Amino acid sequence: MKIQIRPENKNDYKTISMINDMAFGREAEGLLVEKLRKNKKFIKDLSLVACMGNEIVGHILFFPIEIKSENNTFDSLALAPMSVIPELQGLGIGSQLVENGLAKAKKMGHQSVIVLGHDKYYPEFGFTPASKFNITCTFDVPNEVFMALELEKDALKTVSGCVEYPKEFNDL
Ligand SMILES: CC(C)(COP(=O)(O)OP(=O)(O)OC[C@H]1O[C@@H](n2cnc3c(N)ncnc32)[C@H](O)[C@@H]1OP(=O)(O)O)[C@@H](O)C(=O)NCCC(=O)NCCS
């Protein structure tokens, strides 16, 4: 199964929403992507689709966030949302999206990525609980599902604070 990963273009918007709707079984994540696309911080090259032939079968988004402490603000990225069509889940497409996206983000100079998600899945790509870096979030979630990854060695060594997600995430 040959999968190609590429940045989204405007012909993909509807399909991306549909894939999110199917994967999550609701419309909230698809709508989130649509709203974030209108946010000026949106990075088109970090909204990636997985294609099988001409068909889009998966999507991943990395969106800029800030980690704020009393005296400092650090730029980072949130990995969210991510989706693969139900019929093709468990075949490695999601892993290809994560790996490709992380490599691209690193190449673009981003230092770190934060994710709120499956604690058995993301550690495979190097994510560890964000609490290790004294990074917190405002959501009331178990420690192990809120994770961080350094794209550059020690990128989070001197970073601590609370992740500020853009307001669009409040509607989830
Ligand atoms: C999560 C998701 C994007 C992964 O894509 P994928 O192509 O299925 O991923 P891969 O084939 O690379 O890896 C499969 C692994 O994903 C992990 N995984 C997928 N869904 C999971 C879930 N709900 N809980 C925990 N782990 C999960 C498992 O470790 C699985 O391994 P297994 O096949 O040994 O069971 C996809 O399953 C999906 O769209 N799920 C519904 C939406 C979702 O939950 N998005 C992520 C929000 S954090």
PDB file of N, CA, C and O in Angstrom, residues 2-54:
ATOM      1  N   LYS A   2       0.798   1.999  -1.106  1.00  0.00           N
ATOM      2  CA  LYS A   2       1.661   3.170  -1.226  1.00  0.00           C
ATOM      3  C   LYS A   2       0.903   4.413  -0.733  1.00  0.00           C
ATOM      4  O   LYS A   2      -0.143   4.759  -1.267  1.00  0.00           O
ATOM      5  N   ILE A   3       1.466   5.040   0.270  1.00  0.00           N
ATOM      6  CA  ILE A   3       0.853   6.247   0.830  1.00  0.00           C
ATOM      7  C   ILE A   3       1.761   7.433   0.552  1.00  0.00           C
ATOM      8  O   ILE A   3       2.979   7.362   0.739  1.00  0.00           O
ATOM      9  N   GLN A   4       1.149   8.518   0.096  1.00  0.00           N
ATOM     10  CA  GLN A   4       1.930   9.734  -0.090  1.00  0.00           C
ATOM     11  C   GLN A   4       1.429  10.790   0.869  1.00  0.00           C
ATOM     12  O   GLN A   4       0.210  10.927   1.066  1.00  0.00           O
ATOM     13  N   ILE A   5       2.349  11.506   1.460  1.00  0.00           N
ATOM     14  CA  ILE A   5       1.970  12.568   2.390  1.00  0.00           C
ATOM     15  C   ILE A   5       2.315  13.905   1.742  1.00  0.00           C
ATOM     16  O   ILE A   5       3.436  14.079   1.248  1.00  0.00           O
ATOM     17  N   ARG A   6       1.349  14.816   1.759  1.00  0.00           N
ATOM     18  CA  ARG A   6       1.603  16.144   1.164  1.00  0.00           C
ATOM     19  C   ARG A   6       0.794  17.198   1.907  1.00  0.00           C
ATOM     20  O   ARG A   6      -0.202  16.863   2.566  1.00  0.00           O
ATOM     21  N   PRO A   7       1.199  18.466   1.796  1.00  0.00           N
ATOM     22  CA  PRO A   7       0.411  19.534   2.426  1.00  0.00           C
ATOM     23  C   PRO A   7      -0.973  19.641   1.772  1.00  0.00           C
ATOM     24  O   PRO A   7      -1.113  19.324   0.587  1.00  0.00           O
ATOM     25  N   GLU A   8      -1.939  20.086   2.521  1.00  0.00           N
ATOM     26  CA  GLU A   8      -3.293  20.265   1.984  1.00  0.00           C
ATOM     27  C   GLU A   8      -3.319  21.379   0.946  1.00  0.00           C
ATOM     28  O   GLU A   8      -2.455  22.255   0.931  1.00  0.00           O
ATOM     29  N   ASN A   9      -4.308  21.331   0.080  1.00  0.00           N
ATOM     30  CA  ASN A   9      -4.609  22.494  -0.753  1.00  0.00           C
ATOM     31  C   ASN A   9      -6.117  22.727  -0.689  1.00  0.00           C
ATOM     32  O   ASN A   9      -6.849  21.912  -0.108  1.00  0.00           O
ATOM     33  N   LYS A  10      -6.582  23.831  -1.291  1.00  0.00           N
ATOM     34  CA  LYS A  10      -7.970  24.209  -1.030  1.00  0.00           C
ATOM     35  C   LYS A  10      -9.001  23.228  -1.602  1.00  0.00           C
ATOM     36  O   LYS A  10     -10.125  23.178  -1.137  1.00  0.00           O
ATOM     37  N   ASN A  11      -8.589  22.406  -2.536  1.00  0.00           N
ATOM     38  CA  ASN A  11      -9.508  21.376  -3.043  1.00  0.00           C
ATOM     39  C   ASN A  11      -9.740  20.256  -2.025  1.00  0.00           C
ATOM     40  O   ASN A  11     -10.639  19.435  -2.192  1.00  0.00           O
ATOM     41  N   ASP A  12      -8.906  20.219  -1.004  1.00  0.00           N
ATOM     42  CA  ASP A  12      -8.981  19.125  -0.020  1.00  0.00           C
ATOM     43  C   ASP A  12      -9.890  19.449   1.171  1.00  0.00           C
ATOM     44  O   ASP A  12     -10.188  18.560   1.980  1.00  0.00           O
ATOM     45  N   TYR A  13     -10.282  20.716   1.321  1.00  0.00           N
ATOM     46  CA  TYR A  13     -10.920  21.146   2.573  1.00  0.00           C
ATOM     47  C   TYR A  13     -12.113  20.268   2.974  1.00  0.00           C
ATOM     48  O   TYR A  13     -12.214  19.824   4.115  1.00  0.00           O
ATOM     49  N   LYS A  14     -13.002  20.026   2.020  1.00  0.00           N
ATOM     50  CA  LYS A  14     -14.227  19.266   2.331  1.00  0.00           C
ATOM     51  C   LYS A  14     -13.887  17.834   2.742  1.00  0.00           C
ATOM     52  O   LYS A  14     -14.454  17.298   3.702  1.00  0.00           O
ATOM     53  N   THR A  15     -12.970  17.233   2.003  1.00  0.00           N
ATOM     54  CA  THR A  15     -12.592  15.846   2.297  1.00  0.00           C
ATOM     55  C   THR A  15     -11.931  15.749   3.676  1.00  0.00           C
ATOM     56  O   THR A  15     -12.161  14.794   4.421  1.00  0.00           O
ATOM     57  N   ILE A  16     -11.108  16.727   3.997  1.00  0.00           N
ATOM     58  CA  ILE A  16     -10.434  16.710   5.305  1.00  0.00           C
ATOM     59  C   ILE A  16     -11.477  16.744   6.431  1.00  0.00           C
ATOM     60  O   ILE A  16     -11.397  15.976   7.404  1.00  0.00           O
ATOM     61  N   SER A  17     -12.484  17.601   6.283  1.00  0.00           N
ATOM     62  CA  SER A  17     -13.538  17.654   7.314  1.00  0.00           C
ATOM     63  C   SER A  17     -14.249  16.309   7.396  1.00  0.00           C
ATOM     64  O   SER A  17     -14.514  15.786   8.483  1.00  0.00           O
ATOM     65  N   MET A  18     -14.518  15.732   6.238  1.00  0.00           N
ATOM     66  CA  MET A  18     -15.241  14.458   6.189  1.00  0.00           C
ATOM     67  C   MET A  18     -14.451  13.337   6.863  1.00  0.00           C
ATOM     68  O   MET A  18     -15.004  12.519   7.600  1.00  0.00           O
ATOM     69  N   ILE A  19     -13.159  13.324   6.620  1.00  0.00           N
ATOM     70  CA  ILE A  19     -12.308  12.272   7.209  1.00  0.00           C
ATOM     71  C   ILE A  19     -12.265  12.422   8.732  1.00  0.00           C
ATOM     72  O   ILE A  19     -12.343  11.439   9.473  1.00  0.00           O
ATOM     73  N   ASN A  20     -12.183  13.656   9.188  1.00  0.00           N
ATOM     74  CA  ASN A  20     -12.231  13.891  10.639  1.00  0.00           C
ATOM     75  C   ASN A  20     -13.570  13.440  11.207  1.00  0.00           C
ATOM     76  O   ASN A  20     -13.623  12.786  12.254  1.00  0.00           O
ATOM     77  N   ASP A  21     -14.661  13.777  10.513  1.00  0.00           N
ATOM     78  CA  ASP A  21     -16.004  13.379  10.979  1.00  0.00           C
ATOM     79  C   ASP A  21     -16.106  11.855  11.097  1.00  0.00           C
ATOM     80  O   ASP A  21     -16.615  11.320  12.074  1.00  0.00           O
ATOM     81  N   MET A  22     -15.591  11.177  10.072  1.00  0.00           N
ATOM     82  CA  MET A  22     -15.685   9.702  10.063  1.00  0.00           C
ATOM     83  C   MET A  22     -14.818   9.095  11.165  1.00  0.00           C
ATOM     84  O   MET A  22     -15.255   8.197  11.881  1.00  0.00           O
ATOM     85  N   ALA A  23     -13.602   9.588  11.300  1.00  0.00           N
ATOM     86  CA  ALA A  23     -12.670   9.000  12.271  1.00  0.00           C
ATOM     87  C   ALA A  23     -13.146   9.226  13.705  1.00  0.00           C
ATOM     88  O   ALA A  23     -13.075   8.322  14.545  1.00  0.00           O
ATOM     89  N   PHE A  24     -13.639  10.422  13.991  1.00  0.00           N
ATOM     90  CA  PHE A  24     -14.044  10.744  15.365  1.00  0.00           C
ATOM     91  C   PHE A  24     -15.514  10.423  15.636  1.00  0.00           C
ATOM     92  O   PHE A  24     -15.958  10.464  16.775  1.00  0.00           O
ATOM     93  N   GLY A  25     -16.258  10.160  14.549  1.00  0.00           N
ATOM     94  CA  GLY A  25     -17.681   9.847  14.725  1.00  0.00           C
ATOM     95  C   GLY A  25     -18.492  11.038  15.200  1.00  0.00           C
ATOM     96  O   GLY A  25     -19.544  10.900  15.827  1.00  0.00           O
ATOM     97  N   ARG A  26     -18.001  12.220  14.906  1.00  0.00           N
ATOM     98  CA  ARG A  26     -18.727  13.457  15.224  1.00  0.00           C
ATOM     99  C   ARG A  26     -18.113  14.598  14.396  1.00  0.00           C
ATOM    100  O   ARG A  26     -17.089  14.382  13.731  1.00  0.00           O
ATOM    101  N   GLU A  27     -18.725  15.779  14.482  1.00  0.00           N
ATOM    102  CA  GLU A  27     -18.278  16.857  13.584  1.00  0.00           C
ATOM    103  C   GLU A  27     -17.292  17.838  14.220  1.00  0.00           C
ATOM    104  O   GLU A  27     -16.737  18.692  13.546  1.00  0.00           O
ATOM    105  N   ALA A  28     -17.063  17.699  15.514  1.00  0.00           N
ATOM    106  CA  ALA A  28     -16.300  18.733  16.233  1.00  0.00           C
ATOM    107  C   ALA A  28     -14.877  18.926  15.683  1.00  0.00           C
ATOM    108  O   ALA A  28     -14.415  20.067  15.512  1.00  0.00           O
ATOM    109  N   GLU A  29     -14.172  17.834  15.395  1.00  0.00           N
ATOM    110  CA  GLU A  29     -12.779  17.960  14.953  1.00  0.00           C
ATOM    111  C   GLU A  29     -12.690  18.534  13.533  1.00  0.00           C
ATOM    112  O   GLU A  29     -11.788  19.324  13.234  1.00  0.00           O
ATOM    113  N   GLY A  30     -13.619  18.117  12.660  1.00  0.00           N
ATOM    114  CA  GLY A  30     -13.645  18.673  11.306  1.00  0.00           C
ATOM    115  C   GLY A  30     -13.902  20.176  11.350  1.00  0.00           C
ATOM    116  O   GLY A  30     -13.261  20.954  10.645  1.00  0.00           O
ATOM    117  N   LEU A  31     -14.821  20.568  12.215  1.00  0.00           N
ATOM    118  CA  LEU A  31     -15.122  21.994  12.359  1.00  0.00           C
ATOM    119  C   LEU A  31     -13.931  22.742  12.953  1.00  0.00           C
ATOM    120  O   LEU A  31     -13.637  23.878  12.580  1.00  0.00           O
ATOM    121  N   LEU A  32     -13.237  22.068  13.875  1.00  0.00           N
ATOM    122  CA  LEU A  32     -12.051  22.688  14.477  1.00  0.00           C
ATOM    123  C   LEU A  32     -11.018  23.013  13.391  1.00  0.00           C
ATOM    124  O   LEU A  32     -10.470  24.121  13.357  1.00  0.00           O
ATOM    125  N   VAL A  33     -10.767  22.069  12.503  1.00  0.00           N
ATOM    126  CA  VAL A  33      -9.799  22.305  11.424  1.00  0.00           C
ATOM    127  C   VAL A  33     -10.251  23.488  10.567  1.00  0.00           C
ATOM    128  O   VAL A  33      -9.455  24.365  10.221  1.00  0.00           O
ATOM    129  N   GLU A  34     -11.544  23.538  10.274  1.00  0.00           N
ATOM    130  CA  GLU A  34     -12.058  24.638   9.439  1.00  0.00           C
ATOM    131  C   GLU A  34     -11.850  25.988  10.131  1.00  0.00           C
ATOM    132  O   GLU A  34     -11.461  26.973   9.507  1.00  0.00           O
ATOM    133  N   LYS A  35     -12.099  26.018  11.438  1.00  0.00           N
ATOM    134  CA  LYS A  35     -11.932  27.285  12.185  1.00  0.00           C
ATOM    135  C   LYS A  35     -10.454  27.662  12.279  1.00  0.00           C
ATOM    136  O   LYS A  35     -10.084  28.826  12.117  1.00  0.00           O
ATOM    137  N   LEU A  36      -9.606  26.665  12.546  1.00  0.00           N
ATOM    138  CA  LEU A  36      -8.173  26.970  12.686  1.00  0.00           C
ATOM    139  C   LEU A  36      -7.589  27.470  11.365  1.00  0.00           C
ATOM    140  O   LEU A  36      -6.692  28.309  11.347  1.00  0.00           O
ATOM    141  N   ARG A  37      -8.132  26.978  10.269  1.00  0.00           N
ATOM    142  CA  ARG A  37      -7.650  27.409   8.949  1.00  0.00           C
ATOM    143  C   ARG A  37      -7.854  28.912   8.748  1.00  0.00           C
ATOM    144  O   ARG A  37      -7.122  29.558   8.003  1.00  0.00           O
ATOM    145  N   LYS A  38      -8.837  29.459   9.439  1.00  0.00           N
ATOM    146  CA  LYS A  38      -9.112  30.898   9.305  1.00  0.00           C
ATOM    147  C   LYS A  38      -8.280  31.728  10.283  1.00  0.00           C
ATOM    148  O   LYS A  38      -8.278  32.952  10.246  1.00  0.00           O
ATOM    149  N   ASN A  39      -7.601  31.042  11.203  1.00  0.00           N
ATOM    150  CA  ASN A  39      -6.751  31.724  12.185  1.00  0.00           C
ATOM    151  C   ASN A  39      -5.436  32.089  11.491  1.00  0.00           C
ATOM    152  O   ASN A  39      -4.859  31.265  10.772  1.00  0.00           O
ATOM    153  N   LYS A  40      -4.952  33.313  11.696  1.00  0.00           N
ATOM    154  CA  LYS A  40      -3.772  33.750  10.931  1.00  0.00           C
ATOM    155  C   LYS A  40      -2.506  32.955  11.273  1.00  0.00           C
ATOM    156  O   LYS A  40      -1.527  32.976  10.527  1.00  0.00           O
ATOM    157  N   LYS A  41      -2.542  32.230  12.379  1.00  0.00           N
ATOM    158  CA  LYS A  41      -1.353  31.433  12.736  1.00  0.00           C
ATOM    159  C   LYS A  41      -1.279  30.089  12.004  1.00  0.00           C
ATOM    160  O   LYS A  41      -0.282  29.375  12.105  1.00  0.00           O
ATOM    161  N   PHE A  42      -2.341  29.736  11.302  1.00  0.00           N
ATOM    162  CA  PHE A  42      -2.404  28.444  10.607  1.00  0.00           C
ATOM    163  C   PHE A  42      -1.225  28.292   9.639  1.00  0.00           C
ATOM    164  O   PHE A  42      -0.911  29.204   8.879  1.00  0.00           O
ATOM    165  N   ILE A  43      -0.574  27.140   9.681  1.00  0.00           N
ATOM    166  CA  ILE A  43       0.551  26.870   8.776  1.00  0.00           C
ATOM    167  C   ILE A  43       0.109  25.804   7.776  1.00  0.00           C
ATOM    168  O   ILE A  43      -0.004  24.628   8.128  1.00  0.00           O
ATOM    169  N   LYS A  44      -0.118  26.222   6.565  1.00  0.00           N
ATOM    170  CA  LYS A  44      -0.640  25.314   5.533  1.00  0.00           C
ATOM    171  C   LYS A  44       0.248  24.082   5.353  1.00  0.00           C
ATOM    172  O   LYS A  44      -0.230  22.965   5.185  1.00  0.00           O
ATOM    173  N   ASP A  45       1.554  24.308   5.422  1.00  0.00           N
ATOM    174  CA  ASP A  45       2.485  23.198   5.196  1.00  0.00           C
ATOM    175  C   ASP A  45       2.495  22.192   6.343  1.00  0.00           C
ATOM    176  O   ASP A  45       3.122  21.136   6.237  1.00  0.00           O
ATOM    177  N   LEU A  46       1.830  22.528   7.454  1.00  0.00           N
ATOM    178  CA  LEU A  46       1.745  21.576   8.567  1.00  0.00           C
ATOM    179  C   LEU A  46       0.322  21.052   8.739  1.00  0.00           C
ATOM    180  O   LEU A  46      -0.051  20.567   9.806  1.00  0.00           O
ATOM    181  N   SER A  47      -0.488  21.186   7.690  1.00  0.00           N
ATOM    182  CA  SER A  47      -1.775  20.496   7.612  1.00  0.00           C
ATOM    183  C   SER A  47      -1.591  19.491   6.489  1.00  0.00           C
ATOM    184  O   SER A  47      -1.621  19.834   5.304  1.00  0.00           O
ATOM    185  N   LEU A  48      -1.340  18.241   6.866  1.00  0.00           N
ATOM    186  CA  LEU A  48      -0.891  17.232   5.902  1.00  0.00           C
ATOM    187  C   LEU A  48      -1.964  16.195   5.643  1.00  0.00           C
ATOM    188  O   LEU A  48      -2.682  15.793   6.571  1.00  0.00           O
ATOM    189  N   VAL A  49      -2.027  15.779   4.396  1.00  0.00           N
ATOM    190  CA  VAL A  49      -2.961  14.701   4.058  1.00  0.00           C
ATOM    191  C   VAL A  49      -2.170  13.470   3.609  1.00  0.00           C
ATOM    192  O   VAL A  49      -1.097  13.584   3.018  1.00  0.00           O
ATOM    193  N   ALA A  50      -2.738  12.305   3.936  1.00  0.00           N
ATOM    194  CA  ALA A  50      -2.181  11.039   3.457  1.00  0.00           C
ATOM    195  C   ALA A  50      -3.028  10.602   2.274  1.00  0.00           C
ATOM    196  O   ALA A  50      -4.256  10.533   2.379  1.00  0.00           O
ATOM    197  N   CYS A  51      -2.385  10.339   1.142  1.00  0.00           N
ATOM    198  CA  CYS A  51      -3.123   9.968  -0.073  1.00  0.00           C
ATOM    199  C   CYS A  51      -2.778   8.548  -0.499  1.00  0.00           C
ATOM    200  O   CYS A  51      -1.618   8.135  -0.447  1.00  0.00           O
ATOM    201  N   MET A  52      -3.830   7.856  -0.919  1.00  0.00           N
ATOM    202  CA  MET A  52      -3.671   6.539  -1.531  1.00  0.00           C
ATOM    203  C   MET A  52      -4.153   6.723  -2.958  1.00  0.00           C
ATOM    204  O   MET A  52      -5.350   6.912  -3.180  1.00  0.00           O
ATOM    205  N   GLY A  53      -3.242   6.754  -3.894  1.00  0.00           N
ATOM    206  CA  GLY A  53      -3.620   7.172  -5.238  1.00  0.00           C
ATOM    207  C   GLY A  53      -4.107   8.609  -5.163  1.00  0.00           C
ATOM    208  O   GLY A  53      -3.458   9.465  -4.564  1.00  0.00           O
ATOM    209  N   ASN A  54      -5.301   8.855  -5.721  1.00  0.00           N
ATOM    210  CA  ASN A  54      -5.852  10.216  -5.690  1.00  0.00           C
ATOM    211  C   ASN A  54      -6.719  10.458  -4.470  1.00  0.00           C
ATOM    212  O   ASN A  54      -7.238  11.550  -4.277  1.00  0.00           O
TER     213      ASN A  54
END
